[in-house]
C-alpha cells in the first residue's frame, strides 16, 4: 500500500496563473502559466524545446543551463513569472538555421567531447557565456576546469571537453589571459 | 510542477513590497531564488506566497563611496564580483565571490539574498562580519540598521524580523594600506566551504599590527570572529611565532564536529601540515617592512565544519594524505 503522507498545510489551494511574455531564441512568446512554472519546464513542456535537459532540479548538475538576458542561468532555478520581459536563449539557437554548427559545437564534435550527450546542451550554454564575454579567457588547466565546474558529466571524464574549449577558443581567435 | 502551490506578488516599490509581506502571513521574499527555489523544488520550503522583489528598481543599485560598498538587494553576485570600482574599494568581495557557487548561479543570486539566507558556511556573511558591515532593513514600522555582529544568529537564521525586507548591505572599504587574505577549503569548486577564513590587518608605522580582523565560516553554527586569534596578533610584528599562536587560537575556536567530508583527525592533519606552509599572496597592501611578510593563517589551518544535524563519520580519512586540494576527494557525496 502506498503510505499516505500528511500534507503540510498550505495557505493557498489555488494555483494562480499569470500571463507572461518573453523572448525565446529571438521570438516573442506569450503564455498564461502557473506561477510555479519553472523555466526548464516552460521551455520543454510549453514550447517543446527539449534540448534543455533537466537533471537535478536544484542547481547542481548544470544540465538545464540556458542564457537569461545574455548570461548563463539555471532554468530549473528560475520562475517564468519572474522573467516577464526577459530574453531567453537555449541550445536550439546555437547552430545556424541552415544547420551549420557553432565553432564550439564543432569543437565538441572534433574532440569527442560528448558520449551520451545529456550534459552537452548545458555545457555549451555555460561555456558560451565565457566565450562570448569580452573578458580574456583563462585557458590554463585550472581555468578551464573552473569554467566547467558548474556542469557535471557522468560519461566523458572531462578531458575531451577541456580540449574542446581550447579548440573553440583558438578557432574563434579569442583573447586569452597571459 | 515541482514547488507546492503558492501565490506570487511582484511589487514595484519598497513600500508596496513591505505592505505585501505584511499582508501575506507566512510569505517569503524571493530575490535571485538560487537558495529558495532549490528548497521549494524539493518542497523543503512551502511558503504560501512569494514576495518577488526583482521588479523594484530602487534595489538594483550598487554604490561605491569612500566609506563603503553599498549593495542593493537586487544586485547579483556576478555584478559585484566583476565591478572594477568594488575591486578597488574592497578587494575581498571579488576574492570571496569567486568561491560562491558557479557563474550561472552567481549570474542570478544576490549578495543580500545570501546574507539573508545566512548559511553558516556562506562567504558573504563571513565578509560582512569581517568588515564590520551592516544591513539596512525595512518593515511596517520603518527602517533600521543591523550591525553584522547582531545580524547572524544561527545557521539560516538572522535577526531580520519575518515582516522585514533587507534593502541593502554596507561593506566598509578596505582601510588604506591594509593587508588581507581570503581562503577556503571545499571538496569541489563551487561547493559550500568546509571552512573559510578572511583576514584584514592594518599596521602601525613600526610594522606592528594595529588592527586585526579575522572571521571564519563553516566552523560554528554561524560565521564568527576569531577574537583570540586577533588578539594573538595585535601589537605584534606578525612573525612566525605569533602567526602560529594565532593559528592555534583559530583552531581552538572550532565547535563543529567532523562530518562525511572531513573527520576531526583529518582536520587536525590539515592543520598540522598547513601551519608549516606560508600563506598565499593575496595582499593588496604594500608588503610589510622587510622580514615579516606573512599574513595570518589561511583557511586550511581551520578544521572543518559540519552541516547541522549530520552525524560524526565512522570512517576517518587517513591522517597522512588528507589534503583534498592536493589529493583529490576521498568522500564523494
Ligand atoms: C549549486 C549551488 C551552490 C551554491 N554554493 C554556494 C556557495 O558556495 N556559497 C554561498 O554563499 N552560496 C552558495 N549558493 C547559494 C547562492 O549563493 C544563492 O544565490 C544565495 O545564497 C541566495 O541569494 P538569492 O538572491 O538567490 O536568494 P533567494 O534564494 O531568493 O533567497 C534566499 C533566502 O533569503 C531570503 N531573502 C532574499 N532576499 C531577501 C531580502 N531582500 N529581504 C529579506 N529576505 C530575503 C529569502 O526569503 C530566502 O529565505 C549555492 C547555490 C546553489 C544552487
Ligand atoms: S537541472 Fe538545473 S542544475 Fe540540474
Ligand atoms: S556525455 Fe553523458 S553526461 Fe556528459
Coordinates of C-alpha atoms and ligand atoms in Angstrom, one line a residue:
Chain A
X1 CA 0.0 0.0 0.0
X2 CA 1.2 3.5 -0.7
X3 CA 1.8 5.2 2.5
X4 CA -0.3 8.4 2.9
X5 CA 1.8 11.4 3.6
X6 CA 0.2 14.1 5.6
X7 CA 0.2 17.2 3.5
X8 CA 1.7 20.3 5.0
X9 CA -0.9 23.0 5.5
X10 CA -0.9 25.3 2.5
X11 CA -2.4 28.7 3.0
X12 CA -3.5 28.7 -0.6
X13 CA -5.3 26.0 -2.5
X14 CA -5.4 28.0 -5.7
X15 CA -2.8 27.7 -8.4
X16 CA -2.6 31.3 -9.6
X17 CA -1.8 31.9 -13.3
X18 CA -0.3 34.9 -14.9
X19 CA 0.2 36.0 -18.5
X20 CA 3.9 36.2 -19.3
X21 CA 5.7 37.5 -22.4
X22 CA 9.3 36.6 -23.0
X23 CA 11.6 36.4 -26.0
X24 CA 12.9 32.9 -26.6
X25 CA 15.6 32.5 -29.2
X26 CA 14.6 35.8 -30.7
X27 CA 10.9 35.1 -30.9
X28 CA 8.3 36.7 -28.7
X29 CA 6.1 34.2 -26.9
X30 CA 3.1 35.0 -24.6
X31 CA 1.6 32.3 -22.5
X32 CA -0.6 32.1 -19.4
X33 CA 1.4 30.0 -16.9
X34 CA 1.1 28.8 -13.3
X35 CA 3.2 31.0 -11.1
X36 CA 5.1 27.9 -10.0
X37 CA 6.2 27.0 -13.6
X38 CA 10.0 26.7 -13.8
X39 CA 11.7 28.0 -16.8
X40 CA 13.1 24.5 -17.6
X41 CA 9.5 23.0 -17.7
X42 CA 8.3 26.0 -19.6
X43 CA 10.9 25.5 -22.3
X44 CA 10.3 21.8 -22.5
X45 CA 6.6 21.4 -22.0
X46 CA 5.1 24.6 -23.2
X47 CA 7.5 25.4 -26.1
X48 CA 8.7 21.9 -26.9
X49 CA 12.3 23.0 -26.7
X50 CA 13.6 19.7 -25.3
X51 CA 17.2 20.5 -25.9
X52 CA 17.4 22.0 -22.5
X53 CA 17.8 19.0 -20.2
X54 CA 16.8 18.5 -16.6
X55 CA 18.9 16.6 -14.2
X56 CA 18.8 17.6 -10.5
X57 CA 16.5 20.5 -10.3
X58 CA 18.5 22.1 -7.5
X59 CA 21.2 23.9 -9.4
X60 CA 24.0 21.4 -9.0
X61 CA 24.3 19.5 -12.3
X62 CA 24.1 22.3 -14.9
X63 CA 22.2 20.3 -17.5
X64 CA 19.4 22.9 -17.6
X65 CA 21.7 25.9 -18.2
X66 CA 20.4 28.5 -20.7
X67 CA 21.0 32.2 -21.1
X68 CA 18.8 34.8 -19.5
X69 CA 19.3 38.4 -20.6
X70 CA 22.6 37.4 -22.1
X71 CA 24.1 35.4 -19.3
X72 CA 24.1 31.8 -18.3
X73 CA 21.5 30.8 -15.7
X74 CA 19.9 27.6 -14.3
X75 CA 16.5 27.2 -15.9
X76 CA 15.5 24.9 -13.0
X77 CA 16.0 27.8 -10.6
X78 CA 14.0 30.4 -12.4
X79 CA 10.3 31.0 -12.2
X80 CA 8.9 32.0 -15.6
X81 CA 6.6 34.5 -13.9
X82 CA 9.6 36.4 -12.7
X83 CA 11.0 36.6 -16.2
X84 CA 8.3 38.6 -17.8
X85 CA 10.1 40.7 -20.5
X86 CA 13.3 38.7 -20.3
X87 CA 15.3 37.4 -23.2
X88 CA 16.0 33.6 -23.1
X89 CA 18.3 31.7 -25.3
X90 CA 18.6 28.0 -25.5
X91 CA 20.8 25.4 -27.2
X92 CA 18.3 25.3 -30.1
X93 CA 19.5 28.7 -31.3
X94 CA 23.3 28.0 -31.2
X95 CA 23.7 26.4 -34.6
X96 CA 22.7 28.5 -37.6
X97 CA 19.3 27.9 -39.2
X98 CA 20.9 26.0 -42.1
X99 CA 22.3 23.6 -39.6
X100 CA 25.9 24.9 -39.6
X101 CA 27.3 24.2 -36.2
X102 CA 28.7 26.9 -33.9
X103 CA 32.5 26.6 -33.6
X104 CA 32.0 25.4 -30.0
X105 CA 29.7 22.6 -31.2
X106 CA 32.2 21.7 -33.9
X107 CA 34.9 21.6 -31.4
X108 CA 32.8 19.2 -29.2
X109 CA 32.4 17.1 -32.3
X110 CA 36.0 17.1 -33.3
X111 CA 37.3 16.4 -29.7
X112 CA 34.7 13.7 -28.9
X113 CA 33.6 15.9 -26.0
X114 CA 30.4 14.0 -25.5
X115 CA 29.2 10.5 -25.1
X116 CA 25.5 10.2 -24.1
X117 CA 25.1 13.9 -24.6
X118 CA 22.9 14.5 -21.6
X119 CA 25.2 17.2 -20.2
X120 CA 26.1 18.7 -23.5
X121 CA 23.5 21.5 -24.0
X122 CA 24.1 22.8 -20.5
X123 CA 27.9 22.6 -21.1
X124 CA 27.6 24.5 -24.3
X125 CA 25.4 27.3 -22.9
X126 CA 27.7 27.6 -19.8
X127 CA 30.9 27.7 -21.9
X128 CA 29.4 30.2 -24.4
X129 CA 28.8 32.7 -21.7
X130 CA 32.6 32.8 -21.3
X131 CA 33.5 32.6 -25.0
X132 CA 31.1 35.5 -25.8
X133 CA 32.3 37.7 -22.9
X134 CA 34.9 40.4 -23.6
X135 CA 37.0 39.3 -20.6
X136 CA 40.1 37.4 -21.6
X137 CA 39.7 33.6 -21.2
X138 CA 41.9 31.7 -18.8
X139 CA 42.8 28.6 -20.7
X140 CA 45.1 27.1 -18.1
X141 CA 44.1 23.6 -16.8
X142 CA 42.8 25.2 -13.7
X143 CA 41.0 28.0 -15.6
X144 CA 39.1 25.7 -17.9
X145 CA 38.3 23.3 -15.1
X146 CA 36.9 26.1 -13.0
X147 CA 34.8 27.3 -16.1
X148 CA 33.3 23.8 -16.3
X149 CA 33.0 23.2 -12.6
X150 CA 29.3 24.0 -12.6
X151 CA 28.4 21.3 -15.1
X152 CA 28.5 17.6 -14.3
X153 CA 29.3 15.0 -16.9
X154 CA 28.9 11.3 -16.0
X155 CA 30.4 9.9 -19.2
X156 CA 33.5 11.7 -20.6
X157 CA 35.8 12.3 -17.6
X158 CA 36.0 15.9 -18.9
X159 CA 39.4 15.7 -20.6
X160 CA 37.9 16.0 -24.1
X161 CA 35.6 18.8 -23.0
X162 CA 38.6 20.8 -21.8
X163 CA 40.2 20.2 -25.2
X164 CA 37.1 21.3 -27.0
X165 CA 37.0 24.6 -25.0
X166 CA 40.6 25.3 -26.1
X167 CA 40.0 24.3 -29.7
X168 CA 36.9 26.5 -29.9
X169 CA 38.7 29.5 -28.3
X170 CA 41.5 29.0 -30.9
X171 CA 39.1 28.8 -33.8
X172 CA 37.2 31.8 -32.6
X173 CA 40.5 33.7 -32.1
X174 CA 39.6 34.8 -28.6
X175 CA 41.7 36.8 -26.3
X176 CA 43.4 34.6 -23.8
X177 CA 44.8 35.5 -20.4
X178 CA 48.6 35.7 -20.4
Chain B
X1 CA 5.2 21.2 -11.3
X2 CA 7.8 21.0 -8.6
X3 CA 7.2 23.6 -6.0
X4 CA 4.0 23.3 -3.9
X5 CA 1.2 25.8 -4.5
X6 CA 1.9 29.4 -3.7
X7 CA 0.8 32.9 -4.7
X8 CA 3.2 35.3 -6.4
X9 CA 3.3 39.1 -5.8
X10 CA 5.8 41.3 -7.7
X11 CA 5.6 44.8 -6.2
X12 CA 7.3 47.7 -8.0
X13 CA 8.3 49.7 -4.9
X14 CA 9.8 49.0 -1.5
X15 CA 6.7 50.4 0.2
X16 CA 4.4 48.0 -1.7
X17 CA 6.7 45.1 -1.0
X18 CA 6.7 45.8 2.7
X19 CA 2.9 46.0 2.6
X20 CA 2.6 42.8 0.6
X21 CA 4.9 40.9 3.0
X22 CA 2.7 42.1 5.9
X23 CA -0.4 41.2 4.0
X24 CA 0.5 37.6 3.3
X25 CA 1.1 35.7 6.5
X26 CA 3.9 33.2 6.1
X27 CA 5.1 34.7 2.8
X28 CA 8.8 34.7 1.9
X29 CA 10.8 37.2 0.0
X30 CA 12.4 35.9 -3.2
X31 CA 15.3 37.7 -4.8
X32 CA 17.5 35.6 -7.1
X33 CA 15.8 32.4 -6.0
X34 CA 19.1 30.4 -6.0
X35 CA 18.7 29.2 -2.5
X36 CA 15.0 29.4 -2.1
X37 CA 13.9 27.6 -5.3
X38 CA 16.1 24.5 -4.7
X39 CA 14.3 24.2 -1.3
X40 CA 10.9 24.8 -2.9
X41 CA 11.6 22.3 -5.8
X42 CA 12.2 19.7 -3.1
X43 CA 9.3 21.0 -1.1
X44 CA 11.6 21.6 1.9
X45 CA 10.1 25.1 1.8
X46 CA 6.4 25.6 1.1
X47 CA 5.7 29.3 1.5
X48 CA 2.1 30.2 0.8
X49 CA 3.2 33.3 -1.1
X50 CA 6.4 34.8 -2.6
X51 CA 7.0 38.5 -2.5
X52 CA 9.2 38.9 -5.6
X53 CA 11.5 41.9 -5.2
X54 CA 13.1 41.6 -8.6
X55 CA 10.9 44.4 -10.2
X56 CA 11.9 47.0 -7.6
X57 CA 14.3 49.4 -9.4
X58 CA 15.4 51.1 -6.2
X59 CA 17.0 47.8 -5.1
X60 CA 19.2 47.4 -8.2
X61 CA 21.9 50.0 -7.3
X62 CA 25.5 49.2 -6.4
X63 CA 27.2 52.2 -4.9
X64 CA 30.9 52.6 -4.0
X65 CA 31.6 55.6 -1.7
X66 CA 34.8 56.4 0.1
X67 CA 33.4 54.6 3.1
X68 CA 31.6 51.5 1.9
X69 CA 30.4 49.3 -0.9
X70 CA 26.7 49.5 -0.7
X71 CA 24.9 46.6 -2.4
X72 CA 21.2 46.9 -3.1
X73 CA 19.0 43.8 -2.5
X74 CA 18.6 43.0 -6.2
X75 CA 22.3 43.3 -7.2
X76 CA 23.6 40.0 -8.4
X77 CA 26.7 38.3 -7.1
X78 CA 28.3 38.5 -10.5
X79 CA 27.8 42.2 -10.9
X80 CA 29.6 42.8 -7.6
X81 CA 32.3 40.3 -8.5
X82 CA 33.2 42.0 -11.8
X83 CA 32.8 45.7 -10.8
X84 CA 36.2 47.4 -11.1
X85 CA 35.3 50.1 -8.5
X86 CA 34.3 47.4 -6.0
X87 CA 37.6 45.6 -6.6
X88 CA 39.5 48.8 -5.8
X89 CA 37.4 49.7 -2.7
X90 CA 37.0 46.3 -1.2
X91 CA 39.0 43.5 -3.0
X92 CA 37.8 40.9 -0.5
X93 CA 34.4 40.9 -2.2
X94 CA 35.6 39.7 -5.5
X95 CA 38.0 37.2 -3.9
X96 CA 35.3 35.7 -1.8
X97 CA 32.6 35.8 -4.5
X98 CA 34.8 33.7 -6.8
X99 CA 34.1 30.8 -4.3
X100 CA 30.3 31.3 -4.3
X101 CA 28.6 28.5 -6.3
X102 CA 29.2 28.7 -10.1
X103 CA 29.0 31.5 -12.6
X104 CA 25.4 30.7 -13.8
X105 CA 24.2 30.8 -10.1
X106 CA 26.2 34.0 -9.4
X107 CA 24.5 35.5 -12.5
X108 CA 21.2 35.2 -10.7
X109 CA 21.8 35.0 -7.0
X110 CA 22.1 38.2 -4.9
X111 CA 24.6 39.2 -2.3
X112 CA 21.8 40.4 0.0
X113 CA 19.9 37.2 -0.6
X114 CA 23.0 35.3 0.5
X115 CA 23.2 37.4 3.7
X116 CA 19.5 36.8 4.5
X117 CA 19.8 33.1 3.8
X118 CA 22.7 33.1 6.3
X119 CA 24.2 29.7 5.7
X120 CA 26.9 29.1 8.3
X121 CA 29.4 28.3 5.5
X122 CA 28.5 31.1 3.1
X123 CA 31.1 33.6 2.1
X124 CA 29.1 36.9 2.2
X125 CA 28.0 36.6 5.8
X126 CA 31.7 36.0 6.7
X127 CA 32.7 39.1 4.8
X128 CA 30.0 41.3 6.4
X129 CA 31.2 40.2 9.8
X130 CA 34.9 40.6 8.9
X131 CA 34.5 44.1 7.6
X132 CA 32.2 45.2 10.5
X133 CA 29.5 45.9 7.9
X134 CA 25.8 46.3 8.4
X135 CA 22.4 45.7 6.9
X136 CA 19.5 48.1 6.3
X137 CA 16.1 46.5 6.6
X138 CA 12.6 47.9 6.2
X139 CA 9.4 46.8 7.9
X140 CA 5.9 48.1 8.7
X141 CA 7.4 50.3 11.5
X142 CA 10.1 51.8 9.3
X143 CA 13.8 51.2 8.5
X144 CA 16.5 50.1 10.8
X145 CA 20.2 49.3 10.6
X146 CA 21.5 46.0 11.9
X147 CA 25.3 45.5 12.6
X148 CA 26.8 42.3 11.2
X149 CA 27.7 41.2 14.7
X150 CA 23.9 41.3 15.6
X151 CA 22.6 40.0 12.3
X152 CA 23.7 36.4 12.1
X153 CA 22.1 34.3 14.8
X154 CA 22.4 30.7 13.8
X155 CA 22.7 28.6 10.6
X156 CA 19.9 30.0 8.3
X157 CA 18.7 32.4 11.0
X158 CA 19.2 36.2 11.2
X159 CA 17.7 38.9 13.4
X160 CA 15.7 40.3 10.5
X161 CA 12.0 40.0 11.5
X162 CA 9.7 38.0 9.3
X163 CA 7.9 41.2 8.2
X164 CA 11.1 43.0 7.2
X165 CA 12.8 43.2 3.8
X166 CA 16.5 43.7 3.6
X167 CA 17.2 46.7 1.4
X168 CA 21.0 46.9 1.2
X169 CA 24.2 45.7 2.7
X170 CA 27.1 48.0 3.6
X171 CA 30.6 46.6 3.3
X172 CA 33.1 49.1 4.6
X173 CA 36.1 49.7 2.2
X174 CA 39.4 48.2 2.9
X175 CA 41.4 50.6 5.0
X176 CA 44.3 52.2 3.1
X177 CA 47.4 50.1 3.2
X178 CA 45.7 47.2 4.9
X179 CA 46.7 43.6 4.1
X180 CA 44.1 41.0 3.5
X181 CA 43.5 37.3 2.7
X182 CA 40.6 35.1 1.9
X183 CA 41.0 31.3 1.8
X184 CA 38.6 28.4 1.9
X185 CA 38.6 24.6 1.8
X186 CA 35.9 22.9 -0.2
X187 CA 35.8 19.4 -1.7
X188 CA 34.9 20.7 -5.1
X189 CA 34.9 24.1 -6.8
X190 CA 31.6 25.8 -6.1
X191 CA 30.7 23.7 -3.1
X192 CA 29.9 25.3 0.2
X193 CA 33.1 25.7 2.1
X194 CA 34.1 23.2 4.7
X195 CA 35.9 26.0 6.3
X196 CA 36.7 29.5 5.2
X197 CA 38.6 32.4 6.7
X198 CA 39.1 36.1 5.9
X199 CA 41.7 38.4 7.4
X200 CA 42.3 42.1 7.4
X201 CA 45.5 43.5 9.1
X202 CA 46.4 47.2 9.5
X203 CA 49.9 48.0 10.6
X204 CA 51.4 50.9 12.5
X205 CA 54.4 52.8 11.2
X206 CA 56.7 50.5 13.2
X207 CA 55.3 47.4 11.4
X208 CA 53.3 46.1 14.3
X209 CA 49.7 45.1 13.8
X210 CA 47.5 48.0 14.8
X211 CA 44.1 46.4 13.9
X212 CA 43.4 42.8 13.2
X213 CA 40.1 41.3 12.0
X214 CA 39.8 37.5 11.4
X215 CA 36.4 35.9 10.6
X216 CA 35.7 32.3 9.8
X217 CA 32.8 30.4 8.2
X218 CA 31.7 26.8 8.4
X219 CA 33.3 26.1 11.8
X220 CA 30.4 27.0 14.0
X221 CA 26.6 27.5 13.7
X222 CA 27.2 31.0 12.2
X223 CA 30.1 33.0 10.9
X224 CA 32.3 34.0 13.8
X225 CA 35.1 36.5 14.6
X226 CA 38.2 34.7 15.9
X227 CA 38.8 37.2 18.7
X228 CA 41.5 35.1 20.4
X229 CA 43.4 34.8 17.2
X230 CA 43.0 38.5 16.5
X231 CA 44.4 39.3 20.0
X232 CA 47.3 37.0 19.4
X233 CA 48.4 39.1 16.5
X234 CA 47.5 42.5 17.8
X235 CA 50.6 44.7 18.6
X236 CA 53.0 42.1 17.2
X237 CA 55.1 42.1 14.1
X238 CA 53.3 39.0 12.7
X239 CA 56.4 36.8 12.9
X240 CA 56.3 33.0 12.6
X241 CA 55.7 32.6 16.3
X242 CA 52.7 35.0 16.6
X243 CA 51.2 33.6 13.4
X244 CA 51.5 30.1 14.9
X245 CA 49.8 31.3 18.1
X246 CA 47.0 32.9 16.2
X247 CA 46.5 29.8 14.1
X248 CA 46.3 27.7 17.3
X249 CA 43.7 30.1 18.7
X250 CA 41.8 29.9 15.4
X251 CA 41.8 26.1 15.5
X252 CA 40.5 26.2 19.1
X253 CA 37.5 28.2 18.1
X254 CA 36.1 25.3 16.0
X255 CA 32.9 23.9 17.5
X256 CA 31.7 21.9 14.5
X257 CA 32.5 18.2 14.8
X258 CA 33.6 16.2 11.8
X259 CA 31.2 15.1 9.0
X260 CA 31.2 12.9 5.9
X261 CA 33.6 15.3 4.1
X262 CA 36.2 15.8 6.8
X263 CA 36.7 14.0 10.1
X264 CA 38.2 15.5 13.1
X265 CA 41.6 13.7 12.7
X266 CA 41.7 14.7 9.1
X267 CA 41.2 18.3 10.1
X268 CA 43.9 18.1 12.7
X269 CA 46.2 16.8 10.0
X270 CA 45.3 19.6 7.6
X271 CA 46.1 21.9 10.4
X272 CA 49.5 20.4 11.2
X273 CA 50.5 20.4 7.5
X274 CA 49.3 23.9 6.7
X275 CA 50.8 25.5 9.8
X276 CA 54.1 24.7 8.2
X277 CA 53.1 26.5 5.0
X278 CA 53.3 30.1 4.2
X279 CA 50.1 31.9 3.4
X280 CA 49.4 32.6 -0.3
X281 CA 49.9 36.1 -1.6
X282 CA 46.5 37.8 -1.5
X283 CA 47.7 41.1 -0.1
X284 CA 47.0 44.3 -2.0
X285 CA 48.7 46.4 0.6
X286 CA 52.3 47.4 0.2
X287 CA 54.3 44.5 1.6
X288 CA 55.1 44.9 5.3
X289 CA 58.6 46.1 6.1
X290 CA 61.4 43.5 5.5
X291 CA 61.1 40.2 7.2
X292 CA 57.5 39.9 8.3
X293 CA 55.9 39.1 5.1
X294 CA 53.5 36.5 6.3
X295 CA 49.8 37.1 6.9
X296 CA 47.7 35.2 9.4
X297 CA 46.7 31.6 8.8
X298 CA 44.9 30.5 5.7
X299 CA 41.7 28.6 5.8
X300 CA 43.5 25.3 5.6
X301 CA 44.5 25.7 9.2
X302 CA 41.0 25.6 10.4
X303 CA 39.4 22.3 10.9
X304 CA 36.1 21.7 9.0
X305 CA 32.6 22.3 10.0
X306 CA 29.5 20.1 9.9
X307 CA 26.2 20.6 8.3
X308 CA 23.6 20.8 11.1
X309 CA 22.3 17.5 12.2
X310 CA 24.9 15.4 10.5
X311 CA 26.5 12.5 12.3
X312 CA 30.1 12.1 13.0
X313 CA 31.6 9.8 10.4
X314 CA 32.5 6.3 11.4
X315 CA 35.3 6.1 8.9
X316 CA 38.1 8.6 9.1
X317 CA 40.3 10.0 6.4
X318 CA 43.8 8.7 6.7
X319 CA 45.8 11.4 8.5
X320 CA 48.8 11.0 6.2
X321 CA 47.3 12.3 3.0
X322 CA 44.2 14.2 3.7
X323 CA 44.5 17.5 1.8
X324 CA 41.6 17.4 -0.7
X325 CA 43.1 20.1 -2.9
X326 CA 46.3 18.0 -3.4
X327 CA 45.0 14.5 -3.3
X328 CA 41.5 14.6 -4.7
X329 CA 38.3 13.9 -2.8
X330 CA 38.1 10.9 -0.6
X331 CA 34.4 11.1 0.2
X332 CA 32.2 11.8 -2.8
X333 CA 28.7 12.9 -2.0
Ligands
LIG1 C1 24.5 24.6 -6.6 C2 24.6 25.8 -5.6 C3 25.8 26.0 -5.0 C4 25.8 27.1 -4.1 N1 27.0 27.4 -3.5 C5 27.1 28.4 -2.7 C6 28.4 28.7 -2.0 O1 29.4 28.0 -2.2 N2 28.4 29.8 -1.2 C7 27.3 30.6 -0.9 O2 27.4 31.5 -0.2 N3 26.1 30.3 -1.6 C8 26.0 29.3 -2.4 N4 24.8 29.0 -3.0 C9 23.7 29.9 -2.8 C10 23.7 31.1 -3.7 O3 24.8 32.0 -3.3 C11 22.4 32.0 -3.5 O4 22.3 32.8 -4.6 C12 22.3 32.9 -2.4 O5 22.7 32.3 -1.2 C13 20.9 33.5 -2.2 O6 20.7 34.6 -3.0 P1 19.4 34.7 -3.8 O7 19.3 36.1 -4.3 O8 19.3 33.6 -4.8 O9 18.3 34.5 -2.6 P2 16.9 33.7 -2.6 O10 17.1 32.3 -3.0 O11 15.9 34.5 -3.4 O12 16.5 33.9 -1.1 C14 17.3 33.2 -0.1 C15 16.7 33.5 1.3 O13 16.8 34.8 1.7 C16 15.6 35.5 1.8 N5 15.8 36.8 1.1 C17 16.4 37.0 -0.1 N6 16.4 38.3 -0.3 C18 15.8 38.9 0.8 C19 15.6 40.3 1.1 N7 16.0 41.3 0.3 N8 15.0 40.6 2.3 C20 14.6 39.5 3.1 N9 14.8 38.3 2.8 C21 15.4 37.9 1.7 C22 14.6 34.6 1.1 O14 13.3 34.7 1.7 C23 15.2 33.2 1.3 O15 14.9 32.8 2.6 C24 24.7 28.0 -3.9 C25 23.5 27.7 -4.6 C26 23.5 26.6 -5.4 C27 22.2 26.3 -6.1
LIG2 S1 18.6 20.5 -13.5 FE1 19.1 22.6 -13.2 S2 21.1 22.4 -12.4 FE2 20.5 20.3 -12.5
LIG3 S1 28.2 13.0 -22.1 FE1 27.0 11.8 -20.9 S2 26.7 13.1 -19.1 FE2 28.2 14.1 -20.3

